[in-house]
Short mmCIF file of C-alpha atoms and ligand atoms in Angstrom, two decimals:
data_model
loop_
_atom_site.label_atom_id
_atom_site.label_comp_id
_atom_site.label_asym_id
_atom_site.label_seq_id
_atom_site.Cartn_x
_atom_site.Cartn_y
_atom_site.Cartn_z
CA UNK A 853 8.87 -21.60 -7.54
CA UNK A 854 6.81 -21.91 -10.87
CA UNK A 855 5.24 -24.84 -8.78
CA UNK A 856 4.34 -23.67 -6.28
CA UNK A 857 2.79 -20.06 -7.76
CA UNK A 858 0.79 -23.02 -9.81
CA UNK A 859 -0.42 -24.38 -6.78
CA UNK A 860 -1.34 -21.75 -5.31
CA UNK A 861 -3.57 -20.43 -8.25
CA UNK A 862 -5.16 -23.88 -8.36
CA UNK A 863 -5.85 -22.89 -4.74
CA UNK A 864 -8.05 -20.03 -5.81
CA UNK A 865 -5.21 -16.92 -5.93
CA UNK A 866 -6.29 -14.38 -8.00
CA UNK A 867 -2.50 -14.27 -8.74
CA UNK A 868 1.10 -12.99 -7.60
CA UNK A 869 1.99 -10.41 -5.08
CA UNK A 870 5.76 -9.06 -4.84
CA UNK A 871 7.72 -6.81 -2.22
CA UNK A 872 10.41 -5.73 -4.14
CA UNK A 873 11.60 -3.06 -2.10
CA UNK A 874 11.69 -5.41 1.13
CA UNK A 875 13.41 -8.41 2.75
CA UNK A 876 13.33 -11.24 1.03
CA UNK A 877 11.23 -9.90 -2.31
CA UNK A 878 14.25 -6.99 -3.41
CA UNK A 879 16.30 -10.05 -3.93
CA UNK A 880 14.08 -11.19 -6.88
CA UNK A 881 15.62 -10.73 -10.28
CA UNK A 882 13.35 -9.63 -13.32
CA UNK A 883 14.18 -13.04 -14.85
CA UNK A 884 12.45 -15.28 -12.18
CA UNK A 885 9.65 -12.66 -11.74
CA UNK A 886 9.10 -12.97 -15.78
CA UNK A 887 9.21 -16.77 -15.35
CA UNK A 888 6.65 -16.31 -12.25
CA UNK A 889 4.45 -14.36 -14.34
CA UNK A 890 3.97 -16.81 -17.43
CA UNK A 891 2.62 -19.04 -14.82
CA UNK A 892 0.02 -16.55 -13.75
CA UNK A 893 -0.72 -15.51 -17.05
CA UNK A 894 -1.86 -19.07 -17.73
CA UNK A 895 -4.33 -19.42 -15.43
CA UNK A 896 -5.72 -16.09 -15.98
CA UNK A 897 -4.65 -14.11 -13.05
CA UNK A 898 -2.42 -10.81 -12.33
CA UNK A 899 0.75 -9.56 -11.21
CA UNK A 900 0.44 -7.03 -8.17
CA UNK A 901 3.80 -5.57 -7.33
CA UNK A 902 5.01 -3.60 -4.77
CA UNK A 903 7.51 -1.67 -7.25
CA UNK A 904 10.89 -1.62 -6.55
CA UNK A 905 11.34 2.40 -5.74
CA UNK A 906 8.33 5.06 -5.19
CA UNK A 907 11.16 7.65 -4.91
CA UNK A 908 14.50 7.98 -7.14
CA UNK A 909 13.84 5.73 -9.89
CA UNK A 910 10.41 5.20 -9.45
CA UNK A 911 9.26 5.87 -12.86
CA UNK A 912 12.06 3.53 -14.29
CA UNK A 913 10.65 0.69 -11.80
CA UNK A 914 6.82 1.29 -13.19
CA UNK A 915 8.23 1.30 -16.72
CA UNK A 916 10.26 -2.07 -15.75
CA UNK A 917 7.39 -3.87 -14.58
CA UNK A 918 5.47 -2.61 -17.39
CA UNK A 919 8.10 -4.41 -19.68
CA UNK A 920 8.47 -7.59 -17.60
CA UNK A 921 4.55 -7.93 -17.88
CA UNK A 922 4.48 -7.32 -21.62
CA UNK A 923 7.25 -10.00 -21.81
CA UNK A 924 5.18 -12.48 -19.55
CA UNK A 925 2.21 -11.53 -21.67
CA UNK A 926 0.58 -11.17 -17.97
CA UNK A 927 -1.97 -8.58 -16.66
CA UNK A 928 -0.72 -6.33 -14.55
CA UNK A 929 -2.15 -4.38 -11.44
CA UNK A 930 0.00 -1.69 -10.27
CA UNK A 931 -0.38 -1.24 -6.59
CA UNK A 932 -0.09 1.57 -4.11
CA UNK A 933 0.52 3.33 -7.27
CA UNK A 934 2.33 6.63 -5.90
CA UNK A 935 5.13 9.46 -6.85
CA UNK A 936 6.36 10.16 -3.74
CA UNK A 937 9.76 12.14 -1.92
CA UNK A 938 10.82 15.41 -3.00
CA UNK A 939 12.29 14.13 -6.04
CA UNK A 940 8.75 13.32 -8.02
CA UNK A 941 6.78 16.08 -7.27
CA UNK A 942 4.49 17.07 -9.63
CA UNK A 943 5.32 14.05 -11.82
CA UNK A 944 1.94 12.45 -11.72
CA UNK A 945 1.66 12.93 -15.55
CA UNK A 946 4.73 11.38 -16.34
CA UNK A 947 3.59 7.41 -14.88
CA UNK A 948 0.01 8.59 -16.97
CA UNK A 949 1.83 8.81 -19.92
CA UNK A 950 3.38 5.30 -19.47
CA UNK A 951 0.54 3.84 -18.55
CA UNK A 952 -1.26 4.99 -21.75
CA UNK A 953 1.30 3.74 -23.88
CA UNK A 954 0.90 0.37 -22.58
CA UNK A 955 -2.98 0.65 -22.75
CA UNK A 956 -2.49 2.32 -26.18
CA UNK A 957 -0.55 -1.12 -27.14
CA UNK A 958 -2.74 -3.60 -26.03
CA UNK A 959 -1.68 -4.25 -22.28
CA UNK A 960 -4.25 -5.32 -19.58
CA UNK A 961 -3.30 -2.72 -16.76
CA UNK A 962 -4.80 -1.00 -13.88
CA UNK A 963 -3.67 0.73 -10.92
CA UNK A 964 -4.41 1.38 -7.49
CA UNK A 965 -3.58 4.20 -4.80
CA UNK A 966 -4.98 5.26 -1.33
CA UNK A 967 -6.41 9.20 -1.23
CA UNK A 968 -3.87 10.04 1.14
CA UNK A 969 -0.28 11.96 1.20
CA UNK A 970 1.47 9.43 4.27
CA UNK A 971 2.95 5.83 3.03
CA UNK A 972 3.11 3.35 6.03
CA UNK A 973 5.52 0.69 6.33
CA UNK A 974 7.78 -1.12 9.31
CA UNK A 975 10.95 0.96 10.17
CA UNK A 976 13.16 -1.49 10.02
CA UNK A 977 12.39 -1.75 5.65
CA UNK A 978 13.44 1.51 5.63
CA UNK A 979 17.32 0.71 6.25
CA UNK A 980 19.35 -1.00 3.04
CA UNK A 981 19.26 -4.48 1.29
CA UNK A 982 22.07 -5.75 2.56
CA UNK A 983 21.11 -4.70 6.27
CA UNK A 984 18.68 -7.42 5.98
CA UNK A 985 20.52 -10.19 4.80
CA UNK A 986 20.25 -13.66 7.15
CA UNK A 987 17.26 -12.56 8.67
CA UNK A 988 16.16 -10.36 12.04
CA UNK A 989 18.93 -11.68 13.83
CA UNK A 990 21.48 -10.67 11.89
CA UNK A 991 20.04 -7.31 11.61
CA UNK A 992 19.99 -6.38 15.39
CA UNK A 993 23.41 -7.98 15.21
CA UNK A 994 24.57 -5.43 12.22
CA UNK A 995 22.73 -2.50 14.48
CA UNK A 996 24.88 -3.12 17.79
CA UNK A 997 28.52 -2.85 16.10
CA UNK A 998 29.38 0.01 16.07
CA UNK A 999 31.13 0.02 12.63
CA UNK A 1000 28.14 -1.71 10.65
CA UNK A 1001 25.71 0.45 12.57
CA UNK A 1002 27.69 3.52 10.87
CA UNK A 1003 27.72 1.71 7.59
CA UNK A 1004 23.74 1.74 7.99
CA UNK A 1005 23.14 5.56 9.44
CA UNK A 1006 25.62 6.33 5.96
CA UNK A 1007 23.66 4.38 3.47
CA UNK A 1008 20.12 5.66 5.29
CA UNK A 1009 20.86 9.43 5.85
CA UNK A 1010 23.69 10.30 3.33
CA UNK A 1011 23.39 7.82 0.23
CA UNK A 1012 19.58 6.98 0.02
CA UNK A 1013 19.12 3.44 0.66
CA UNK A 1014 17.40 1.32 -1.33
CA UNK A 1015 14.70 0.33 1.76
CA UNK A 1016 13.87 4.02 1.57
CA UNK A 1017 13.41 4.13 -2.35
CA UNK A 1018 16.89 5.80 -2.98
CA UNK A 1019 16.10 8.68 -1.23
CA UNK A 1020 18.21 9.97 1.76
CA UNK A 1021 15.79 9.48 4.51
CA UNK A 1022 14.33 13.03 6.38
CA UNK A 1023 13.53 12.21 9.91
CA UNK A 1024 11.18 15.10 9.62
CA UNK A 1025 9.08 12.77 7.54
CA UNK A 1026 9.06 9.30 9.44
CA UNK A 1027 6.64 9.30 12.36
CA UNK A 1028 6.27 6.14 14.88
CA UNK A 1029 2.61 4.61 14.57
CA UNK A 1030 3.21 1.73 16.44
CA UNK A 1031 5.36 -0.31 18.45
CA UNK A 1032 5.44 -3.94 19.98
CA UNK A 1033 7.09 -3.06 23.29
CA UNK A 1034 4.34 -0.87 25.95
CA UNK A 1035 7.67 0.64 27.34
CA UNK A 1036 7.87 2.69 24.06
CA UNK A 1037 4.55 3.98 23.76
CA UNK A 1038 5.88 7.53 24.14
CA UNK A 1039 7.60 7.33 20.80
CA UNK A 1040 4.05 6.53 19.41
CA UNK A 1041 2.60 9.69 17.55
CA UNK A 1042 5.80 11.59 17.32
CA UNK A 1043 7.92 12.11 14.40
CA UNK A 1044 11.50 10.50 15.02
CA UNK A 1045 13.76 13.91 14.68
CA UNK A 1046 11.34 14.96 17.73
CA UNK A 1047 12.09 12.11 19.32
CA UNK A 1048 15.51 12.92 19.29
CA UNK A 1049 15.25 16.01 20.00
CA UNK A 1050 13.18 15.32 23.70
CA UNK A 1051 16.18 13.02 24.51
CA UNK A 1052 18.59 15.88 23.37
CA UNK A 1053 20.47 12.83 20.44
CA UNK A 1054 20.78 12.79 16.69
CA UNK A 1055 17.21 11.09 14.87
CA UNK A 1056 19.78 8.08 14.03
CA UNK A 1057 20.75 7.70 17.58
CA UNK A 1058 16.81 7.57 18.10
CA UNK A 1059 15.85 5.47 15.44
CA UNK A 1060 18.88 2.68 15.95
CA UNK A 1061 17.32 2.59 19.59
CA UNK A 1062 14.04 2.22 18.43
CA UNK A 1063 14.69 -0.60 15.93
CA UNK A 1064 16.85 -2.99 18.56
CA UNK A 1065 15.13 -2.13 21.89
CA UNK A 1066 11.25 -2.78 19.70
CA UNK A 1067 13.31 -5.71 18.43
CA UNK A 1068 12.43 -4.31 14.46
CA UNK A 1069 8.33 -4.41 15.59
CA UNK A 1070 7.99 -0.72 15.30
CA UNK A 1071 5.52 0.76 12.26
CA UNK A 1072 5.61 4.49 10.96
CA UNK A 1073 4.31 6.50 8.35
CA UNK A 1074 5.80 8.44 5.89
CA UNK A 1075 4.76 12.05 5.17
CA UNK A 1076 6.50 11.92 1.55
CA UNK A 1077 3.56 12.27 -0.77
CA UNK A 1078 2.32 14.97 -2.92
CA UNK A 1079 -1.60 15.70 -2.89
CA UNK A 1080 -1.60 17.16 -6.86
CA UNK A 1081 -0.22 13.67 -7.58
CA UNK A 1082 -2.55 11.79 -5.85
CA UNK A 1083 -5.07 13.60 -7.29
CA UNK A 1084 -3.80 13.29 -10.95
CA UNK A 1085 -3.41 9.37 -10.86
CA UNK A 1086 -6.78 8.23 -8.96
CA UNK A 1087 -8.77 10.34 -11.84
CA UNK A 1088 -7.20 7.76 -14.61
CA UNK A 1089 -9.54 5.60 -16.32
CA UNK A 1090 -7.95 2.42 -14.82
CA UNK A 1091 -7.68 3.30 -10.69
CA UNK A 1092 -9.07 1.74 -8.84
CA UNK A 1093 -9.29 2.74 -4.87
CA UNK A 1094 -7.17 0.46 -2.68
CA UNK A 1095 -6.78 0.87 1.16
CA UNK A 1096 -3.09 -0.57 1.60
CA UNK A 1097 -4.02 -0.92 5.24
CA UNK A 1098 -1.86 -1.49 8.12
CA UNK A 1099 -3.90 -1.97 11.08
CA UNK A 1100 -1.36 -2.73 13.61
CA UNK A 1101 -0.22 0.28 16.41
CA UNK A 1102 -1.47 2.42 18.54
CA UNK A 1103 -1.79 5.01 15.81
CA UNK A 1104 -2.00 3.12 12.41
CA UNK A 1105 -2.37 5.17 8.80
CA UNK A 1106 -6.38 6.42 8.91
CA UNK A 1107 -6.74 4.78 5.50
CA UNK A 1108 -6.98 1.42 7.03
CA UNK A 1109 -10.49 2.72 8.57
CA UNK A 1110 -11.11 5.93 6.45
CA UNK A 1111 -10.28 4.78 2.75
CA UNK A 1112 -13.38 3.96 0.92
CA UNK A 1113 -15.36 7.19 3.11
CA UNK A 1114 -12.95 9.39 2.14
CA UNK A 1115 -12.79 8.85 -1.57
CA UNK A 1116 -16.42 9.68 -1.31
CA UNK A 1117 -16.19 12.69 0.97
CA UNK A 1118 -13.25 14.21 0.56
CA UNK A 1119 -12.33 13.38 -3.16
CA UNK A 1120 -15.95 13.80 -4.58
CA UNK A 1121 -18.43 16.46 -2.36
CA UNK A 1122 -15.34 18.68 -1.18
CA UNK A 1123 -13.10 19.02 -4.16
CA UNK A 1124 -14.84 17.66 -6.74
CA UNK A 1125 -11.94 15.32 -8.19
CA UNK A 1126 -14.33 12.69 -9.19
CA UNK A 1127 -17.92 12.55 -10.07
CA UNK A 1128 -19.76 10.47 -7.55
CA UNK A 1129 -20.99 7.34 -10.19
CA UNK A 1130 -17.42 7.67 -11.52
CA UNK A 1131 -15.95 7.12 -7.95
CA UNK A 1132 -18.35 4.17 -6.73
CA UNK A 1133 -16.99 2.59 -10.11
CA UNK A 1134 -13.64 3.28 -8.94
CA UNK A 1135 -14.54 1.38 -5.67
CA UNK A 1136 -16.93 -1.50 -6.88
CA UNK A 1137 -17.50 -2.38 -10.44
CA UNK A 1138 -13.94 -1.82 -11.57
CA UNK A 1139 -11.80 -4.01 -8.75
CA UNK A 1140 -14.26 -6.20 -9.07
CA UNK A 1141 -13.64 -6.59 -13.20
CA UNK A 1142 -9.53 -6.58 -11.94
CA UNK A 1143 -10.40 -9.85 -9.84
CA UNK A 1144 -12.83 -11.39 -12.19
CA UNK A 1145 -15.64 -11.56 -10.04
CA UNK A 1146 -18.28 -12.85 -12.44
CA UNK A 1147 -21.09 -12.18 -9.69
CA UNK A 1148 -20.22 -8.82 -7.27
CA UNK A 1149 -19.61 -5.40 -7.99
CA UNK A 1150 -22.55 -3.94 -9.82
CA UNK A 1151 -25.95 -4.12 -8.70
CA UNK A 1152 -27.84 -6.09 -10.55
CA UNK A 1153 -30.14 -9.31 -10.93
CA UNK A 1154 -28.69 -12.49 -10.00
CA UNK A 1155 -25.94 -10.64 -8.50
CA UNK A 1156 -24.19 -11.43 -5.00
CA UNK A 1157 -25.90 -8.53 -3.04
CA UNK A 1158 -22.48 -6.76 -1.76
CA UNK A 1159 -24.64 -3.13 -1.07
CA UNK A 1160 -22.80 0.01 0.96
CA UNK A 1161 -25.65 2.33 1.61
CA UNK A 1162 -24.22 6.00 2.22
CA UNK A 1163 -25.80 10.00 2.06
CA UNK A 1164 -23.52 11.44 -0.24
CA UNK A 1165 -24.41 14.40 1.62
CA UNK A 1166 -22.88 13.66 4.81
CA UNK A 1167 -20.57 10.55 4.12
CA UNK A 1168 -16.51 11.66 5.77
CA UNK A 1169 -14.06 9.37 6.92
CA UNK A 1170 -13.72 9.52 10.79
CA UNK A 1171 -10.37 8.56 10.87
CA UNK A 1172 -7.83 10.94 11.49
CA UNK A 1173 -3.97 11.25 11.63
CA UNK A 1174 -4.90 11.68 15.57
CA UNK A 1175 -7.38 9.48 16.07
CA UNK A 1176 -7.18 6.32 13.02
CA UNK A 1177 -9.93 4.24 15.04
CA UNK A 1178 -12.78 6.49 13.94
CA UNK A 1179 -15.47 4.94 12.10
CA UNK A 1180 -16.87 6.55 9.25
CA UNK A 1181 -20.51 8.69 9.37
CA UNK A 1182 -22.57 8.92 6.60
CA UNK A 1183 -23.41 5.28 6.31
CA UNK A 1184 -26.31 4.00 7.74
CA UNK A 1185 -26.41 0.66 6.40
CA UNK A 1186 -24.20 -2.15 4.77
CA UNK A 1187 -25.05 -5.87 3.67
CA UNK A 1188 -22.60 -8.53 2.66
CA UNK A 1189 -24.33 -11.04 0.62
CA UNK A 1190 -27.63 -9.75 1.05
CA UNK A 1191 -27.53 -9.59 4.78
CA UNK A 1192 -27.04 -6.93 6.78
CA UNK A 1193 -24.24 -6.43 8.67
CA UNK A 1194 -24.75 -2.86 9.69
CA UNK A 1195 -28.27 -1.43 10.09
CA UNK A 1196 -29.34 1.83 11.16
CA UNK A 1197 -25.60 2.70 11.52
CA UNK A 1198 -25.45 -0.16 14.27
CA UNK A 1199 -23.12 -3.57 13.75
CA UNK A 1200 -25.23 -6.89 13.64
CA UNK A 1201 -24.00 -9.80 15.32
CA UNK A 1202 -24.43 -11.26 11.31
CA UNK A 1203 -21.06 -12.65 9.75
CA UNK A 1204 -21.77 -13.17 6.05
CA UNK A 1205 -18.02 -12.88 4.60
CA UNK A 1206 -16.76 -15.91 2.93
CA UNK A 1207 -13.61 -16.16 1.07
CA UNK A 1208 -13.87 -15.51 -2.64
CA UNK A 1209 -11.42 -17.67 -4.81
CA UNK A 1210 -10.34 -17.01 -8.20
CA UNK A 1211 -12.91 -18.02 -11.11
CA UNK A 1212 -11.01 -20.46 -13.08
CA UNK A 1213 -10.42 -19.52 -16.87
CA UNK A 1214 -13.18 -21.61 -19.14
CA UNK A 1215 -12.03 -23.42 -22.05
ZN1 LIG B 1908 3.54 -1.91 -0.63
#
């Protein structure tokens, strides 16, 4: 594995990526992860984890990663950083606190979130760890006994399972985006208790449905975050703004079209969270610094001329819970590389993205 995460930054990765609250990444012990890391760390790049609980225990998993960094001596990038389910409201200040510590004792970390309450994420990660075990197949296998399928429905709905960060789930909360199969499409839009509740069965009679007759391809979102927290973390000195984008479904999250817009909208003219030239650092300069980009990011001579032209008057994401496919207004032109990809708010047939590869370390 150290191999191959060596390979792969020779490649041009910026550095290493875990799931650790899905199939196959929850399996990864802190040890390897540490081991992992110390390869990153020598090349100069970043570990980006998925944490391993946004719900119960989610402070304990920031503070672990925080630790397994420290030990790696790697940089860390904490993504999709949220405090989300009942259980963490109002406990934005708490992951603040940690994360000054570590900046207060010398650790290289930033974070990211997306200016929105709804996670997104495949139903099927929702059930527990050892659901998943062998693969698809064996799920859908676990889901049609009877006995196993009961096993599931307890861990999910009674225990908290540790796909749904510990927390037992609220069918109230999980809404279908998306499915592979056109002969669900009426699931699409609707949360899955009102599913049930159309077909006159319990949610888990809906949901077991859904995940063997979609064959595990369905998507929702999660209503389960907290706007004070959301607000609290993206004004830290270190966010950055991330989309976390699923663009898959009929009726994917908005922030895979409405992100970057509605940081600028929505978080600076309406409610004033963040000061405009504090927020366009939030979305250019500072990821940029994250992925040392020696070239992009700031506007200035000799560099790369990345430019987002938008009325800070008028600039709103489209994109809605209803309709995700919106563009965004407010932005009448955009060039990638000095060209211009969008001009007078109309798409030019100009492609001028290119993949960027990691800058290798000097000396
Ligand atoms: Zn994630």
């Amino acid at each position: 594995m150290r191999r191959l995460v060596a390979e792969g930054l020779e490649q041009g990765a910026v550095g290493l990526s875990s799931g650790l609250t899905y199939t196959p990444g929850r399996y990864a012990g802190n040890a390897e992860l540490t081991e992992l890391c110390r390869v990153v760390a020598s090349y100069g790049g970043y570990y980006c984890p998925h944490h391993r609980s946004y719900g119960a225990g989610a402070l304990e998993a920031y503070a672990e990663t925080v630790e397994l960094a420290r030990r790696a001596g790697c940089a860390l990038h904490l993504a999709h950083a949220t405090m989300n389910f009942g259980v963490n409201e109002g406990r934005a200040p708490e992951l603040l606190a940690l994360l000054d510590e570590a900046l207060a004792a010398g650790a290289d970390v930033t974070l990211d979130t997306y200016p929105y309450t709804a996670g997104c994420t495949t139903l099927v990660a929702l059930l527990p760890g050892w659901a998943g075990e062998g693969g698809p197949e064996e799920i859908l296998r676990r889901l049609t006994d009877e006995g196993t399928a009961e096993r599931i429905r307890h861990d999910l709905e009674e225990g908290g399972s540790d796909g749904c960060h510990g927390v037992p789930v609220d069918w109230d909360t999980v809404e279908v985006s998306g499915v592979g199969s056109a002969a669900l499409d009426v699931y699409v839009g609707r949360t899955v208790r009102e599913s049930a509740a159309l077909r006159g069965e319990t949610p888990w009679t809906t949901a077991r449905r859904l995940l063997v007759e979609d064959r595990l391809a369905t998507t929702v979102l999660q209503h389960v975050g907290h706007e004070e927290n959301v607000r609290a973390i993206m004004r830290h000195r270190v966010h950055t703004g991330g989309s976390d984008g699923i663009l898959r479904g009929a009726k994917p999250h908005p922030r895979a079209y409405g992100t970057f817009p509605q940081y600028l909208g929505r978080y600076v003219r309406e409610s004033g969270v963040l000061s405009l030239e504090s927020c366009v650092a939030h979305l250019t300069g500072r990821p940029a610094a994250r992925l040392r980009l020696p070239d992009r990011g700031l506007v200035r001579e000799g560099y790369r001329a990345d430019l987002v032209l938008f009325d800070p008057r008028t600039v709103a994401a489209g994109s809605t819970y209803d309709a995700p496919r919106t563009p965004p207004t407010g932005i009448p032109y955009v060039l990638v590389d000095g060209r211009f990809v969008l001009e007078d708010g109309r798409r030019t047939d100009v492609l001028a993205g290119r993949a960027v590869r990691r800058t290798p370390v000097s000396g």
